[in-house]
GROMACS .gro file of N, CA, C and O in nm:
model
  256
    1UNK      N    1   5.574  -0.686  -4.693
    1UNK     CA    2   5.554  -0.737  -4.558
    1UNK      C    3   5.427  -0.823  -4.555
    1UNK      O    4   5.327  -0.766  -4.599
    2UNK      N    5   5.412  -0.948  -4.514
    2UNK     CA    6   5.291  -1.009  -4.475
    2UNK      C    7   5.215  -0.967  -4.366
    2UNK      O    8   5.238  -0.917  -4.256
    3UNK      N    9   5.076  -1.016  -4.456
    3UNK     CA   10   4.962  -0.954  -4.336
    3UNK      C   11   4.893  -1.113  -4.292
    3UNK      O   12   4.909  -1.221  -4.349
    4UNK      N   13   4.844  -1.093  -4.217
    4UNK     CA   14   4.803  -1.202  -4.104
    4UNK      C   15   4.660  -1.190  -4.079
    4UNK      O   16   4.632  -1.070  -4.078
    5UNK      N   17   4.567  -1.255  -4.061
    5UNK     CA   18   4.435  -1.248  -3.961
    5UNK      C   19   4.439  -1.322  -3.859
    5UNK      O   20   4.546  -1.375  -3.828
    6UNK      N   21   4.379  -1.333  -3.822
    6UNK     CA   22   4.355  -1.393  -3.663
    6UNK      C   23   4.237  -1.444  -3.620
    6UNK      O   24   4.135  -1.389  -3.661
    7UNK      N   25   4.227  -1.551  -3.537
    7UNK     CA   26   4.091  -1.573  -3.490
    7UNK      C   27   4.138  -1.633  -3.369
    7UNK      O   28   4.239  -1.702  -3.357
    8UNK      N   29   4.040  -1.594  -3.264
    8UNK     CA   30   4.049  -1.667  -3.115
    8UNK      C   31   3.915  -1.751  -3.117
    8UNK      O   32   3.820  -1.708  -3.182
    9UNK      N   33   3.906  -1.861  -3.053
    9UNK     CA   34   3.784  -1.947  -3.014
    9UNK      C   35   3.835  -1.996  -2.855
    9UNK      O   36   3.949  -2.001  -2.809
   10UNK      N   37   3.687  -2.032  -2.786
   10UNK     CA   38   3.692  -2.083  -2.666
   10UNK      C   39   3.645  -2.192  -2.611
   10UNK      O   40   3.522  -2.197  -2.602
   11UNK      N   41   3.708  -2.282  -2.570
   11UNK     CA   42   3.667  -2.367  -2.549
   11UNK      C   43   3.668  -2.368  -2.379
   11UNK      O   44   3.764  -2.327  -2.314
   12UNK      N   45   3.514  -2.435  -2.304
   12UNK     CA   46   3.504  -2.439  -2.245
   12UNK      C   47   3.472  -2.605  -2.143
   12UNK      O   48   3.438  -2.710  -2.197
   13UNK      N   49   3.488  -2.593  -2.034
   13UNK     CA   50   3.499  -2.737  -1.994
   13UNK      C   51   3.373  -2.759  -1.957
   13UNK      O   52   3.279  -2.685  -1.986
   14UNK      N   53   3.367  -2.889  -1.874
   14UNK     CA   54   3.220  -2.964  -1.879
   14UNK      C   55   3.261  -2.951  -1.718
   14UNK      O   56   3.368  -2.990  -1.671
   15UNK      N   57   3.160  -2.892  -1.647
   15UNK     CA   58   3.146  -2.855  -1.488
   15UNK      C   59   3.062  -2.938  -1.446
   15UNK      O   60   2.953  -2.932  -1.503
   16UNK      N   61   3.076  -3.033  -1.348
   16UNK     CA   62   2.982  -3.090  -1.249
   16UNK      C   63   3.072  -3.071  -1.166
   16UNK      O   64   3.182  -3.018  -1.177
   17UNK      N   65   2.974  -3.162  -1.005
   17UNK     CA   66   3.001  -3.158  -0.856
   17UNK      C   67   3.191  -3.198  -0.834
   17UNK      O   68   3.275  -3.137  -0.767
   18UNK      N   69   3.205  -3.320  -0.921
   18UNK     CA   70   3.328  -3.363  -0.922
   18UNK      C   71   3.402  -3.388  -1.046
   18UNK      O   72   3.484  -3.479  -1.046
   19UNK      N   73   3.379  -3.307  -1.172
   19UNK     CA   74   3.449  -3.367  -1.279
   19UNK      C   75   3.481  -3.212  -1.325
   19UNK      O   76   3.406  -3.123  -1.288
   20UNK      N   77   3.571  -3.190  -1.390
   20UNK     CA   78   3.630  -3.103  -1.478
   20UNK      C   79   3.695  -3.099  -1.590
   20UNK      O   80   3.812  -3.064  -1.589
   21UNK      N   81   3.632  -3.134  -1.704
   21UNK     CA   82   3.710  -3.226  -1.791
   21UNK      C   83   3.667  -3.128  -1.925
   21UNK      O   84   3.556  -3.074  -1.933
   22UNK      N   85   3.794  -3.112  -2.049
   22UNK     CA   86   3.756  -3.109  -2.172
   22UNK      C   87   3.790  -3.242  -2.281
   22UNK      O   88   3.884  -3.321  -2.276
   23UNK      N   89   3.701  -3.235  -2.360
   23UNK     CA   90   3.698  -3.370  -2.445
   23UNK      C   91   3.822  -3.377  -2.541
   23UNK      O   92   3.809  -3.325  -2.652
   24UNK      N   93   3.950  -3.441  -2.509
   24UNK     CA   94   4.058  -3.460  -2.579
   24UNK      C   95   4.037  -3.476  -2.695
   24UNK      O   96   4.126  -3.432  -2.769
   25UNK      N   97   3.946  -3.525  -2.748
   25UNK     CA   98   3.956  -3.592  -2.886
   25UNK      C   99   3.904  -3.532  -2.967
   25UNK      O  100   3.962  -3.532  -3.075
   26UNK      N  101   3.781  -3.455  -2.958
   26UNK     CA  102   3.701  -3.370  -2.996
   26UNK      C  103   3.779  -3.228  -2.989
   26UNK      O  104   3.726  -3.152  -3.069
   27UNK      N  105   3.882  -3.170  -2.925
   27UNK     CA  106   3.942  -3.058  -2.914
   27UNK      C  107   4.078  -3.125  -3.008
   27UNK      O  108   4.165  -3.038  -3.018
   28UNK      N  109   4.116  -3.248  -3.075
   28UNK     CA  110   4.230  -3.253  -3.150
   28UNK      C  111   4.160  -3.214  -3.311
   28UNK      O  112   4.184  -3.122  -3.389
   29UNK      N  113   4.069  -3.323  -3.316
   29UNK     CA  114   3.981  -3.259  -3.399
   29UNK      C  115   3.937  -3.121  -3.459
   29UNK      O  116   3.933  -3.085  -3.577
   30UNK      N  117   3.915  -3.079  -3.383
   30UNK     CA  118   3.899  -2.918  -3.419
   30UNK      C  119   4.052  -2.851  -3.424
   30UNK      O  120   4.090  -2.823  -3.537
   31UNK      N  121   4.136  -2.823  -3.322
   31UNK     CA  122   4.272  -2.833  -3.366
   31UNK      C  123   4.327  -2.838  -3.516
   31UNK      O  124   4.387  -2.757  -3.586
   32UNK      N  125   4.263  -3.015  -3.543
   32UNK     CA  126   4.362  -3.057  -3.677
   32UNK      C  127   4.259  -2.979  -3.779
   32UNK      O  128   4.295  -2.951  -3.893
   33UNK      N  129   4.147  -2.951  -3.736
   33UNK     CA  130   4.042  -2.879  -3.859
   33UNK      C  131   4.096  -2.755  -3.910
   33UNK      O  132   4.147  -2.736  -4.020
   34UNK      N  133   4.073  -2.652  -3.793
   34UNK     CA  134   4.169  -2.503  -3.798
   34UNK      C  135   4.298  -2.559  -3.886
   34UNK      O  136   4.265  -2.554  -4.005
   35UNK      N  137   4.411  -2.602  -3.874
   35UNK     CA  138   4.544  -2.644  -3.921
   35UNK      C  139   4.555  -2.648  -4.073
   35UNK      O  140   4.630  -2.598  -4.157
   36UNK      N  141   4.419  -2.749  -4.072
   36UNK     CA  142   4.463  -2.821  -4.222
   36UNK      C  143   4.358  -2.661  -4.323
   36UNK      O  144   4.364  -2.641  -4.444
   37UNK      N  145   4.292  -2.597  -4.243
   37UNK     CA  146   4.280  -2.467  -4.385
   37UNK      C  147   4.344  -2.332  -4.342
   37UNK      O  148   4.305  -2.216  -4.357
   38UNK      N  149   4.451  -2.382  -4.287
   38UNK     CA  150   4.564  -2.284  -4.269
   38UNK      C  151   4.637  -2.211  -4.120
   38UNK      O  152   4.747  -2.158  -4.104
   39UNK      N  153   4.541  -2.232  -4.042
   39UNK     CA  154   4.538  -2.156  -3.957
   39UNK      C  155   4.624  -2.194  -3.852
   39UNK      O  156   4.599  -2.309  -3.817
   40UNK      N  157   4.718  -2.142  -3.787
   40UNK     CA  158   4.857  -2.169  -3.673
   40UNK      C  159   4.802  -2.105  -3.582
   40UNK      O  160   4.748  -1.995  -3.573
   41UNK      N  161   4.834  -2.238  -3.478
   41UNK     CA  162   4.759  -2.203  -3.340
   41UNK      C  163   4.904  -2.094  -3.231
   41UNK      O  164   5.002  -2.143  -3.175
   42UNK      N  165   4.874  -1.980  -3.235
   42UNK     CA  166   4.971  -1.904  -3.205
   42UNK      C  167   4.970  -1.885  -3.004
   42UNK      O  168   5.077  -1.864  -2.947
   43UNK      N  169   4.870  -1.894  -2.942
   43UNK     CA  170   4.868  -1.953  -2.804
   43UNK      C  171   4.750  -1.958  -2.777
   43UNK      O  172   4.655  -1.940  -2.853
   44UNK      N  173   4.750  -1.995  -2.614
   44UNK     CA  174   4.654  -2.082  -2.548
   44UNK      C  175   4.650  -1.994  -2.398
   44UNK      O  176   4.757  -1.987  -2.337
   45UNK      N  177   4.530  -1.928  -2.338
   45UNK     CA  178   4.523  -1.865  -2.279
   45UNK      C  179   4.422  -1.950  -2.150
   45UNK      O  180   4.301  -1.929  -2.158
   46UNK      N  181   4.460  -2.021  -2.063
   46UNK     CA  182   4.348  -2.066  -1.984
   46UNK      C  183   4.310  -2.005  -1.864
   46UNK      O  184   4.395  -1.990  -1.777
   47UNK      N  185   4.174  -1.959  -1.844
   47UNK     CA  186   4.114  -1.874  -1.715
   47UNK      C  187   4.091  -1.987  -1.607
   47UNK      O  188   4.047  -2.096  -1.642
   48UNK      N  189   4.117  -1.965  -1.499
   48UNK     CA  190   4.096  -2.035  -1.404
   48UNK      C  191   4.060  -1.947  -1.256
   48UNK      O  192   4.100  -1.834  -1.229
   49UNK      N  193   3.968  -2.042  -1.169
   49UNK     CA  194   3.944  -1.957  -1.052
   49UNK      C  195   3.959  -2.101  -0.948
   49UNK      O  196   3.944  -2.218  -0.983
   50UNK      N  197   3.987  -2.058  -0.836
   50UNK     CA  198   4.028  -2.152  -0.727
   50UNK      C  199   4.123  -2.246  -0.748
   50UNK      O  200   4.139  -2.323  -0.655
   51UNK      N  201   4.210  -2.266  -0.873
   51UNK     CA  202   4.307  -2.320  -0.903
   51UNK      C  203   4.195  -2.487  -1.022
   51UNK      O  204   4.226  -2.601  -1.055
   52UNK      N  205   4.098  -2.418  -1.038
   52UNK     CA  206   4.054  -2.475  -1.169
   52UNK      C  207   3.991  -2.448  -1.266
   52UNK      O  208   3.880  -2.396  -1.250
   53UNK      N  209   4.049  -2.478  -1.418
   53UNK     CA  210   4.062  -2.397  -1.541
   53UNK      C  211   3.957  -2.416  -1.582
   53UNK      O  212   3.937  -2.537  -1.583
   54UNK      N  213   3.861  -2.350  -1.625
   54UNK     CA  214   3.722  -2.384  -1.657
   54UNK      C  215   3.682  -2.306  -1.807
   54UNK      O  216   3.568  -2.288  -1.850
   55UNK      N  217   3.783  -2.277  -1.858
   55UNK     CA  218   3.820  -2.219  -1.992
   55UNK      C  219   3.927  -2.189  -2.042
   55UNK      O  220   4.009  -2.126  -1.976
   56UNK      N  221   3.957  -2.235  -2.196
   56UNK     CA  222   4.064  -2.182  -2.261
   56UNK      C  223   4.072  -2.113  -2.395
   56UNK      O  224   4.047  -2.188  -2.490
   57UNK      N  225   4.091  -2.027  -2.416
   57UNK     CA  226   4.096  -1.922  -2.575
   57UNK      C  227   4.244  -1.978  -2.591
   57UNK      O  228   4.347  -1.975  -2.524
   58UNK      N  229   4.202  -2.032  -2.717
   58UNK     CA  230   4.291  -2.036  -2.831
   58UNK      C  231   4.339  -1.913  -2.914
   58UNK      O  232   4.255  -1.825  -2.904
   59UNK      N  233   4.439  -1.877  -2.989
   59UNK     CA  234   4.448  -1.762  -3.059
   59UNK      C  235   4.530  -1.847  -3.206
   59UNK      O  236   4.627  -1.922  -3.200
   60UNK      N  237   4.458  -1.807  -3.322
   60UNK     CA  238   4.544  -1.873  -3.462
   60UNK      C  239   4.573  -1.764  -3.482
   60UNK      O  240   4.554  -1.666  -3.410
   61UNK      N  241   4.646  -1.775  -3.634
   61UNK     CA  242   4.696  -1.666  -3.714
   61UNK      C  243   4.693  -1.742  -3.848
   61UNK      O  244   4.710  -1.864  -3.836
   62UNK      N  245   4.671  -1.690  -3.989
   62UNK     CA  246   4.712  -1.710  -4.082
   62UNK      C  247   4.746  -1.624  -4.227
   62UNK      O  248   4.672  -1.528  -4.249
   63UNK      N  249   4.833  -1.648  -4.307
   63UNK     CA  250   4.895  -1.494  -4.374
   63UNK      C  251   4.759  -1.525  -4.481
   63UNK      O  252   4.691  -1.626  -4.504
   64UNK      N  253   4.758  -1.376  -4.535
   64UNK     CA  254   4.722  -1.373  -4.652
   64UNK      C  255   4.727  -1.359  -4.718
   64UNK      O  256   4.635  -1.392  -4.795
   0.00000   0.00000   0.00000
């Protein structure tokens, strides 16, 4: 049977008066980083309050 590890990371957004934004390009990046030494992004968990997401945990997996 395969065994697996896991890692969650969080990424969080950039808060001002009127912007709510995470950096697309910089989050593919890291994405394609995790990927390419193995790691499968298994989901995406985003917290939100007042109907805006101001964080998201990632969860990978990879066998060993």
């Amino acid at each position: 049977m395969p065994k697996f590890e896991y890692k969650t990371i969080e990424i969080k957004s950039d808060q001002g008066i009127f912007k709510v934004s995470i950096d697309q390009e910089n989050l593919d990046k890291l994405l394609n980083r995790y990927g390419a030494e193995g790691w499968e992004l298994t989901s995406s968990t985003p917290l939100s309050n007042n109907g805006i997401t101001y964080r998201i945990y990632f969860t990978f997996k990879r066998q060993l």
